């Protein structure tokens, strides 16, 4: 086994090429596995230095693990931020058939920078992640993915790795190849009525922007839409444009320097007014909508809904089979999307201090569960 650690901004051409090849050959690869996504995080969002562990076997790259220190050198962590709604690590799909090798690769990455750490944390891992599959199917008491408990502790059979998994929320998506892809019924009728009302005396059109030369202008429209209403007001404004780091992060995402990821900004226009916008990243046949916003002056027409309806209707023509909302916002319930859990993982070091930290965290989890039931 060979292992290399490098700063996220400085992978050499050989490492970058191997990463890209692993990404292209992995069926489950999404935007959060891509080199450009990780590079943008390291440059604009990560407070600690973000490093990349490249784990190879017999000269073949098998795993890529982003790593940053949390609370000094006692913790290992995947980069975390409010705008990183999905995360994962990228590894060769063949490792699913070799779980011991898979976990040995991860252990090597975690220990390369020292062995005094207590645990490694990664949040917001989607349920369909191969890492979740590996953890739920290679434990003393296997848990089927579709019946997984809301919270469980997982201890490897060989006792060399200790894990704790917790389901934290949901992620929502639409299968655009299905006849059941929404909207349906009452929602569809309402959207037809609202679209007709908006079109009275106005040209209503959808603009899907992917060309590099056009993305900057579309991004400006998106920022204006995303900042409309309460998000862009006051000293505690949460809009992207109110935060220089966030603005730089999303702007950098529009300029990938390696293939495999395609930024896309979708705009809904009513005459000369931009009334809704989406910021998306496409990988293969999978479109992930990271941010969605609308002009509150046109709220009576539900422009955000109308834009989503148009994007879903045109998806298969655009070669998109799945549209992901990344999170599962309450408003999406009306659309009846496909939902799946999102996980938080702790992997504890097999040392006396790591084991003690594991026991403390398990006790905290039991207490939280009991307090929740009592409430």
XYZ file of N, CA and C in Angstrom, residues 42-268:
681
model
N -11.127 23.908 -0.105
C -9.855 24.218 0.538
C -9.451 25.667 0.394
N -9.773 26.259 -0.733
C -9.360 27.633 -0.995
C -10.257 28.662 -0.323
N -11.545 28.348 -0.175
C -12.487 29.388 0.250
C -13.288 29.090 1.526
N -13.469 27.829 1.899
C -14.367 27.538 3.020
C -13.705 26.884 4.230
N -12.650 26.130 4.016
C -12.046 25.379 5.121
C -11.199 26.294 5.994
N -11.531 26.333 7.297
C -10.766 27.177 8.214
C -9.401 26.566 8.515
N -9.339 25.237 8.582
C -8.074 24.546 8.787
C -7.490 24.149 7.437
N -6.188 23.876 7.419
C -5.569 23.432 6.176
C -6.228 22.130 5.720
N -6.608 22.096 4.467
C -7.250 20.909 3.906
C -6.218 20.133 3.106
N -6.026 18.885 3.510
C -5.070 18.022 2.824
C -5.805 16.842 2.190
N -5.167 16.247 1.215
C -5.753 15.112 0.504
C -4.838 13.907 0.674
N -5.433 12.806 1.117
C -4.690 11.548 1.211
C -5.013 10.698 -0.011
N -3.982 10.313 -0.744
C -4.120 9.430 -1.904
C -3.597 8.055 -1.510
N -4.477 7.061 -1.508
C -4.095 5.710 -1.104
C -4.102 4.815 -2.340
N -2.964 4.192 -2.626
C -2.823 3.336 -3.807
C -2.392 1.938 -3.407
N -2.737 0.986 -4.236
C -2.296 -0.400 -4.072
C -1.713 -0.847 -5.405
N -0.455 -1.289 -5.353
C 0.260 -1.723 -6.566
C 0.209 -0.655 -7.655
N 0.372 0.605 -7.235
C 0.417 1.713 -8.179
C -0.923 2.179 -8.696
N -2.011 1.569 -8.215
C -3.356 1.938 -8.665
C -4.065 2.708 -7.558
N -4.515 3.937 -7.854
C -5.210 4.732 -6.851
C -6.513 4.051 -6.446
N -6.707 3.882 -5.130
C -7.879 3.184 -4.626
C -8.801 4.070 -3.787
N -8.257 5.146 -3.217
C -9.073 5.954 -2.317
C -8.519 7.372 -2.234
N -9.430 8.341 -2.141
C -9.071 9.745 -1.945
C -9.809 10.239 -0.708
N -9.066 10.726 0.279
C -9.665 11.141 1.546
C -9.273 12.581 1.869
N -10.202 13.540 1.813
C -9.909 14.903 2.279
C -9.802 14.906 3.808
N -8.802 15.601 4.336
C -8.558 15.592 5.774
C -8.192 16.992 6.261
N -8.789 17.384 7.375
C -8.343 18.590 8.066
C -8.431 18.327 9.563
N -7.609 19.029 10.325
C -7.614 18.857 11.770
C -8.735 19.674 12.385
N -9.357 19.102 13.424
C -10.399 19.798 14.161
C -10.023 19.767 15.635
N -10.070 20.919 16.296
C -9.673 21.018 17.704
C -8.233 20.548 17.882
N -7.337 21.174 17.136
C -5.936 20.812 17.222
C -5.673 19.499 16.522
N -4.721 18.756 17.019
C -4.322 17.497 16.386
C -5.062 16.303 16.966
N -6.036 16.532 17.870
C -6.729 15.421 18.511
C -7.857 14.860 17.666
N -8.269 15.596 16.670
C -9.395 15.145 15.845
C -9.012 15.161 14.379
N -9.551 14.217 13.634
C -9.483 14.250 12.189
C -10.894 14.555 11.693
N -11.007 15.277 10.608
C -12.344 15.633 10.136
C -12.358 15.820 8.637
N -13.477 15.451 8.042
C -13.777 15.863 6.682
C -14.190 17.330 6.766
N -13.861 18.150 5.789
C -14.266 19.561 5.873
C -15.769 19.702 6.087
N -16.139 20.598 6.984
C -17.552 20.800 7.323
C -17.895 22.282 7.221
N -19.096 22.562 6.738
C -19.575 23.933 6.593
C -21.070 23.875 6.322
N -21.790 24.933 6.680
C -23.235 24.969 6.449
C -23.582 24.805 4.970
N -22.678 25.173 4.081
C -22.948 25.082 2.645
C -22.404 23.795 2.023
N -21.935 22.873 2.863
C -21.506 21.555 2.381
C -22.549 20.546 2.826
N -23.652 20.506 2.093
C -24.823 19.738 2.524
C -24.708 18.248 2.261
N -23.784 17.833 1.390
C -23.496 16.416 1.172
C -21.986 16.233 1.102
N -21.495 15.140 1.691
C -20.072 14.833 1.701
C -19.873 13.338 1.529
N -18.651 12.952 1.220
C -18.335 11.530 1.083
C -16.846 11.407 0.784
N -16.343 10.170 0.793
C -15.001 9.914 0.297
C -15.117 9.067 -0.967
N -14.141 9.202 -1.840
C -14.148 8.494 -3.116
C -13.226 7.287 -3.020
N -13.745 6.106 -3.369
C -12.876 4.935 -3.418
C -13.316 3.987 -4.523
N -12.392 3.130 -4.926
C -12.619 2.167 -5.994
C -13.786 1.259 -5.620
N -14.778 1.149 -6.505
C -15.968 0.342 -6.218
C -15.616 -1.116 -5.934
N -14.484 -1.602 -6.449
C -14.083 -2.990 -6.211
C -13.773 -3.256 -4.745
N -13.488 -2.196 -3.977
C -13.190 -2.377 -2.556
C -14.424 -2.814 -1.764
N -15.610 -2.617 -2.333
C -16.812 -3.095 -1.648
C -16.785 -4.614 -1.489
N -16.105 -5.301 -2.396
C -15.979 -6.758 -2.305
C -14.802 -7.169 -1.427
N -14.040 -6.168 -0.957
C -12.889 -6.432 -0.088
C -12.944 -5.472 1.101
N -13.918 -5.638 1.995
C -14.111 -4.662 3.075
C -12.896 -4.476 3.974
N -12.159 -5.545 4.251
C -10.973 -5.390 5.093
C -9.955 -4.472 4.435
N -9.793 -4.628 3.122
C -8.873 -3.777 2.377
C -9.377 -2.337 2.353
N -10.669 -2.176 2.204
C -11.274 -0.838 2.209
C -10.953 -0.107 3.512
N -11.229 -0.779 4.646
C -11.018 -0.117 5.936
C -9.531 0.032 6.260
N -8.684 -0.859 5.732
C -7.247 -0.693 5.899
C -6.765 0.547 5.167
N -7.309 0.801 3.980
C -6.937 2.003 3.219
C -7.321 3.270 3.981
N -8.541 3.285 4.512
C -8.982 4.457 5.264
C -8.149 4.649 6.517
N -7.850 3.550 7.214
C -7.038 3.638 8.421
C -5.655 4.189 8.108
N -5.082 3.762 6.989
C -3.768 4.264 6.596
C -3.803 5.770 6.359
N -4.862 6.248 5.714
C -4.992 7.687 5.465
C -5.102 8.460 6.766
N -5.868 7.943 7.704
C -6.085 8.656 8.960
C -4.833 8.678 9.825
N -4.006 7.641 9.730
C -2.840 7.530 10.600
C -1.569 8.120 9.999
N -1.606 8.488 8.736
C -0.397 8.958 8.079
C 0.179 10.200 8.755
N -0.676 11.073 9.259
C -0.212 12.326 9.855
C -0.043 12.202 11.364
N 0.054 10.980 11.881
C 0.224 10.762 13.312
C -0.879 9.874 13.854
N -0.624 9.268 15.015
C -1.578 8.307 15.595
C -2.177 8.779 16.914
N -1.956 10.035 17.286
C -2.438 10.519 18.577
C -3.871 11.036 18.536
N -4.504 11.018 17.371
C -5.863 11.536 17.224
C -6.868 10.617 17.924
N -8.015 11.186 18.287
C -9.059 10.437 18.992
C -10.089 9.850 18.035
N -10.532 10.676 17.070
C -11.551 10.181 16.148
C -11.514 10.965 14.847
N -12.232 10.427 13.869
C -12.434 11.067 12.568
C -13.924 11.244 12.377
N -14.316 12.442 11.921
C -15.732 12.743 11.734
C -16.000 13.164 10.291
N -17.115 12.677 9.778
C -17.602 13.139 8.482
C -19.121 13.171 8.554
N -19.701 14.285 8.158
C -21.148 14.462 8.256
C -21.776 14.543 6.870
N -23.091 14.407 6.847
C -23.879 14.585 5.616
C -23.512 13.591 4.514
N -23.342 12.325 4.890
C -23.080 11.282 3.894
C -24.411 10.682 3.460
N -24.721 10.690 2.177
C -26.002 10.138 1.728
C -26.053 8.628 1.916
N -27.253 8.121 2.096
C -27.459 6.709 2.394
C -26.957 5.803 1.276
N -26.976 6.305 0.028
C -26.537 5.474 -1.097
C -25.022 5.476 -1.263
N -24.290 6.123 -0.362
C -22.838 6.112 -0.417
C -22.307 4.690 -0.229
N -21.331 4.271 -1.045
C -20.726 2.951 -0.844
C -20.104 2.783 0.539
N -19.637 3.886 1.159
C -19.078 3.773 2.499
C -20.154 3.351 3.499
N -21.343 3.928 3.389
C -22.444 3.531 4.263
C -22.816 2.072 3.998
N -22.871 1.691 2.735
C -23.169 0.302 2.382
C -22.159 -0.642 3.027
N -20.879 -0.280 2.945
C -19.838 -1.132 3.519
C -19.981 -1.252 5.030
N -20.283 -0.153 5.698
C -20.406 -0.183 7.152
C -21.632 -0.959 7.613
N -22.722 -0.840 6.870
C -23.961 -1.502 7.293
C -24.006 -2.982 6.921
N -23.119 -3.404 6.039
C -23.154 -4.806 5.609
C -21.952 -5.605 6.100
N -21.030 -4.955 6.789
C -19.854 -5.662 7.290
C -19.680 -5.424 8.784
N -20.730 -5.748 9.520
C -20.755 -5.591 10.966
C -21.278 -6.880 11.585
N -21.081 -7.073 12.895
C -21.567 -8.297 13.533
C -23.055 -8.520 13.343
N -23.826 -7.456 13.367
C -25.268 -7.552 13.150
C -25.601 -6.682 11.956
N -25.603 -7.292 10.784
C -25.825 -6.524 9.559
C -27.189 -5.861 9.577
N -27.237 -4.648 9.072
C -28.480 -3.903 9.011
C -28.784 -3.617 7.553
N -29.904 -4.087 7.053
C -30.275 -3.852 5.666
C -30.447 -2.363 5.435
N -29.951 -1.818 4.313
C -30.027 -0.374 4.070
C -31.425 0.205 4.199
N -32.452 -0.539 3.768
C -33.786 0.037 3.793
C -34.473 -0.102 5.148
N -33.815 -0.786 6.097
C -34.411 -0.921 7.431
C -33.463 -0.430 8.508
N -32.480 0.380 8.091
C -31.471 0.834 9.039
C -32.102 1.658 10.154
N -31.618 1.419 11.365
C -32.134 2.162 12.513
C -31.704 3.609 12.425
N -32.424 4.467 13.143
C -32.111 5.893 13.118
C -30.786 6.181 13.789
N -30.338 5.334 14.683
C -29.057 5.520 15.350
C -28.507 4.159 15.712
N -27.241 3.920 15.438
C -26.649 2.646 15.808
C -25.169 2.813 16.002
N -24.618 1.933 16.840
C -23.186 1.868 17.028
C -22.677 0.656 16.282
N -21.610 0.821 15.525
C -21.075 -0.267 14.723
C -19.655 -0.548 15.178
N -19.381 -1.757 15.588
C -18.030 -2.178 15.940
C -17.586 -3.250 14.958
N -16.443 -3.040 14.308
C -15.932 -4.038 13.386
C -15.681 -5.349 14.106
N -15.844 -6.473 13.432
C -15.674 -7.784 14.028
C -14.242 -8.012 14.504
N -13.269 -7.411 13.807
C -11.881 -7.643 14.203
C -11.417 -6.680 15.288
N -12.332 -5.766 15.714
C -12.071 -4.830 16.802
C -10.905 -3.878 16.512
N -10.499 -3.751 15.263
C -9.436 -2.800 14.946
C -9.991 -1.430 14.610
N -11.257 -1.367 14.239
C -11.906 -0.093 13.932
C -13.166 0.013 14.775
N -13.468 1.208 15.242
C -14.690 1.442 15.997
C -15.437 2.600 15.357
N -16.722 2.400 15.162
C -17.522 3.364 14.424
C -18.800 3.684 15.176
N -19.303 4.878 14.963
C -20.641 5.238 15.412
C -21.314 5.983 14.273
N -22.509 5.539 13.897
C -23.265 6.142 12.807
C -24.573 6.683 13.343
N -24.933 7.871 12.872
C -26.225 8.455 13.241
C -26.884 9.038 11.999
N -28.163 8.728 11.831
C -28.932 9.397 10.782
C -29.325 10.774 11.290
N -29.097 11.786 10.454
C -29.323 13.156 10.914
C -30.465 13.876 10.197
N -30.686 13.603 8.933
C -31.747 14.279 8.182
C -32.035 13.484 6.923
N -32.561 14.139 5.884
C -32.912 13.482 4.634
C -32.327 14.263 3.453
N -32.153 13.569 2.343
C -31.856 14.224 1.076
C -32.947 13.821 0.092
N -33.340 14.739 -0.780
C -34.465 14.506 -1.688
C -34.008 14.590 -3.141
N -34.622 13.772 -3.985
C -34.278 13.784 -5.410
C -35.466 13.307 -6.226
N -35.364 13.477 -7.542
C -36.426 13.073 -8.470
C -35.849 12.155 -9.539
N -36.515 11.041 -9.782
C -36.155 10.150 -10.872
C -36.883 10.628 -12.123
N -36.162 11.317 -12.975
C -36.789 11.957 -14.142
C -37.154 10.971 -15.236
N -36.685 9.733 -15.121
C -37.025 8.716 -16.121
C -38.330 8.002 -15.783
N -38.877 8.290 -14.604
C -40.079 7.600 -14.156
C -41.347 8.354 -14.560
N -42.390 7.606 -14.863
C -43.689 8.225 -15.148
C -44.254 8.904 -13.915
N -43.728 8.547 -12.740
C -44.209 9.120 -11.489
C -43.474 10.400 -11.090
N -42.583 10.870 -11.968
C -41.858 12.103 -11.647
C -42.850 13.255 -11.541
N -42.847 13.983 -10.430
C -43.828 15.057 -10.234
C -43.542 16.255 -11.138
N -44.496 17.219 -11.123
C -45.671 17.300 -10.247
C -46.869 16.520 -10.788
N -47.759 16.176 -9.879
C -48.962 15.450 -10.249
C -50.183 16.087 -9.588
N -51.327 15.721 -10.090
C -52.587 16.068 -9.443
C -52.791 17.542 -9.207
N -53.150 17.871 -7.981
C -53.501 19.237 -7.619
C -52.340 20.191 -7.827
N -51.110 19.748 -7.495
C -49.952 20.617 -7.663
C -49.758 20.980 -9.133
N -49.882 20.010 -10.013
C -49.718 20.297 -11.443
C -50.776 21.277 -11.934
N -52.006 21.088 -11.490
C -53.084 21.998 -11.914
C -52.827 23.412 -11.408
N -52.379 23.526 -10.176
C -52.081 24.849 -9.614
C -50.940 25.527 -10.370
N -49.917 24.765 -10.711
C -48.788 25.342 -11.442
C -49.203 25.771 -12.842
N -50.086 25.012 -13.482
C -50.582 25.391 -14.800
C -51.338 26.720 -14.711
N -52.129 26.863 -13.645
C -52.891 28.101 -13.453
C -51.953 29.283 -13.197
N -50.948 29.088 -12.336
C -50.018 30.162 -12.008
C -49.176 30.566 -13.211
N -48.756 29.585 -13.996
C -47.970 29.899 -15.186
C -48.803 30.719 -16.176
N -50.072 30.341 -16.313
C -50.962 31.065 -17.229
C -51.149 32.496 -16.760
N -51.285 32.699 -15.455
C -51.444 34.053 -14.917
C -50.182 34.888 -15.160
N -49.007 34.285 -14.968
C -47.761 35.014 -15.176
C -47.581 35.382 -16.647
N -48.085 34.547 -17.536
C -47.904 34.769 -18.966
C -48.830 35.825 -19.542
N -49.816 36.291 -18.769
C -50.750 37.287 -19.285
C -50.016 38.593 -19.589
N -49.803 38.852 -20.839
C -49.121 40.079 -21.261
C -47.621 40.035 -21.111
N -47.041 38.877 -20.751
C -45.596 38.780 -20.526
C -45.020 37.555 -21.238
N -43.792 37.698 -21.663
C -43.067 36.535 -22.172
C -42.419 35.826 -20.987
N -42.718 34.557 -20.815
C -42.132 33.750 -19.735
C -41.234 32.704 -20.375
N -39.972 32.678 -19.940
C -39.031 31.744 -20.544
C -38.024 31.245 -19.511
N -37.473 30.073 -19.784
C -36.430 29.487 -18.947
C -35.111 29.570 -19.687
N -34.089 30.045 -19.013
C -32.742 30.127 -19.582
C -31.829 29.181 -18.810
N -31.256 28.204 -19.513
C -30.329 27.250 -18.898
C -28.924 27.600 -19.357
N -28.115 28.074 -18.435
C -26.803 28.625 -18.782
C -25.702 27.649 -18.380
N -24.911 27.224 -19.364
C -23.796 26.315 -19.109
C -22.495 26.813 -19.745
N -22.597 27.683 -20.735
C -21.405 28.172 -21.420
C -20.568 29.031 -20.472
N -19.263 28.773 -20.468
C -18.366 29.489 -19.556
C -18.444 30.992 -19.750
N -18.612 31.430 -20.997
C -18.638 32.860 -21.283
C -19.914 33.535 -20.787
N -20.948 32.744 -20.471
C -22.230 33.298 -20.050
C -22.517 33.111 -18.560
N -21.693 32.288 -17.901
C -21.995 31.936 -16.511
C -21.828 33.106 -15.544
N -20.856 33.982 -15.782
C -20.650 35.106 -14.862
C -21.882 36.008 -14.806
N -22.448 36.313 -15.956
C -23.639 37.166 -15.994
C -24.812 36.458 -15.320
N -24.957 35.158 -15.585
C -26.034 34.395 -14.960
C -25.832 34.317 -13.444
N -24.565 34.228 -13.005
C -24.257 34.179 -11.579
C -24.683 35.467 -10.886
N -24.494 36.594 -11.539
C -24.933 37.879 -10.972
C -26.444 37.885 -10.773
N -27.173 37.362 -11.763
C -28.625 37.262 -11.621
C -28.989 36.331 -10.459
N -28.288 35.215 -10.370
C -28.549 34.271 -9.287
C -28.324 34.920 -7.917
N -27.208 35.645 -7.771
C -26.913 36.288 -6.479
C -28.002 37.287 -6.106
N -28.484 38.044 -7.076
C -29.547 39.015 -6.796
C -30.814 38.315 -6.328
N -31.154 37.216 -6.993
C -32.351 36.468 -6.611
C -32.179 35.850 -5.232
N -31.015 35.227 -4.991
C -30.773 34.532 -3.728
C -30.778 35.502 -2.547
N -30.442 36.769 -2.802
C -30.387 37.770 -1.729
C -31.704 38.502 -1.546
N -32.711 38.210 -2.365
C -33.976 38.933 -2.243
C -34.676 38.536 -0.953
N -35.383 39.488 -0.372
C -36.110 39.199 0.863
C -35.218 39.267 2.082
N -35.587 38.512 3.119
C -34.906 38.604 4.406
C -33.457 38.126 4.375
N -33.091 37.258 3.461
C -31.723 36.739 3.422
C -30.684 37.824 3.203
N -31.061 38.860 2.464
C -30.081 39.880 2.125
C -30.179 41.130 2.972
N -30.937 41.088 4.058
C -31.191 42.296 4.841
C -30.465 42.272 6.184
N -30.032 43.436 6.633
C -29.474 43.599 7.971
C -28.040 43.129 8.093
N -27.491 43.348 9.294
C -26.099 42.991 9.559
C -25.888 41.485 9.601
N -26.933 40.726 9.876
C -26.810 39.275 9.960
C -27.382 38.595 8.713
N -27.283 39.249 7.583
C -27.782 38.687 6.331
C -27.092 37.360 6.029
N -27.860 36.390 5.573
C -27.330 35.057 5.286
C -27.157 34.802 3.798
N -27.452 35.775 2.974
C -27.316 35.597 1.526
C -25.856 35.351 1.152
N -25.657 34.611 0.083
C -24.297 34.330 -0.391
C -23.534 35.623 -0.663
N -24.196 36.595 -1.279
C -23.524 37.846 -1.639
C -23.125 38.681 -0.434
N -23.651 38.354 0.741
C -23.296 39.089 1.958
C -22.024 38.549 2.599
N -21.478 37.474 2.050
C -20.286 36.838 2.614
C -19.254 36.676 1.505
N -18.117 37.315 1.662
C -17.097 37.301 0.607
C -16.583 35.889 0.331
N -16.395 35.087 1.386
C -15.881 33.731 1.196
C -16.877 32.873 0.412
N -18.164 32.991 0.765
C -19.182 32.219 0.058
C -19.296 32.654 -1.397
N -19.258 33.959 -1.621
C -19.327 34.460 -2.995
C -18.160 33.933 -3.814
N -16.966 33.956 -3.225
C -15.784 33.459 -3.928
C -15.886 31.956 -4.165
N -16.440 31.217 -3.212
C -16.581 29.760 -3.343
C -17.494 29.412 -4.516
N -18.683 30.009 -4.545
C -19.627 29.696 -5.622
C -19.131 30.208 -6.975
N -18.443 31.335 -6.954
C -17.888 31.855 -8.193
C -16.807 30.910 -8.733
N -15.962 30.383 -7.829
C -14.899 29.462 -8.249
C -15.473 28.165 -8.807
N -16.619 27.727 -8.290
C -17.236 26.501 -8.792
C -17.603 26.604 -10.272
N -17.779 27.825 -10.749
C -18.167 28.034 -12.147
C -17.012 27.848 -13.116
N -15.788 27.652 -12.585
C -14.606 27.623 -13.453
C -13.789 26.353 -13.220
N -14.375 25.183 -13.451
C -13.593 23.943 -13.279
C -12.449 23.864 -14.274
N -11.283 23.430 -13.790
C -10.128 23.294 -14.680
C -9.851 21.847 -15.035
N -10.727 20.940 -14.589
C -10.641 19.533 -14.975
C -12.048 19.072 -15.359
N -12.164 18.094 -16.259
C -13.493 17.664 -16.722
C -14.230 16.844 -15.682
N -15.503 16.557 -15.978
C -16.295 15.676 -15.134
C -17.336 16.379 -14.295
N -17.265 17.704 -14.239
C -18.248 18.472 -13.468
C -18.657 19.686 -14.296
N -19.968 19.910 -14.409
C -20.477 20.993 -15.257
C -21.369 21.918 -14.443
N -20.935 23.163 -14.190
C -21.815 24.114 -13.513
C -22.974 24.508 -14.415
N -24.109 24.779 -13.798
C -25.311 25.139 -14.550
C -26.139 26.103 -13.712
N -26.519 27.216 -14.302
C -27.415 28.168 -13.633
C -28.679 28.275 -14.473
N -29.810 27.992 -13.847
C -31.107 28.045 -14.523
C -31.871 29.269 -14.039
N -32.410 30.023 -14.986
C -33.110 31.272 -14.664
C -34.509 31.245 -15.273
N -35.474 31.731 -14.516
C -36.831 31.915 -15.030
C -37.075 33.405 -15.194
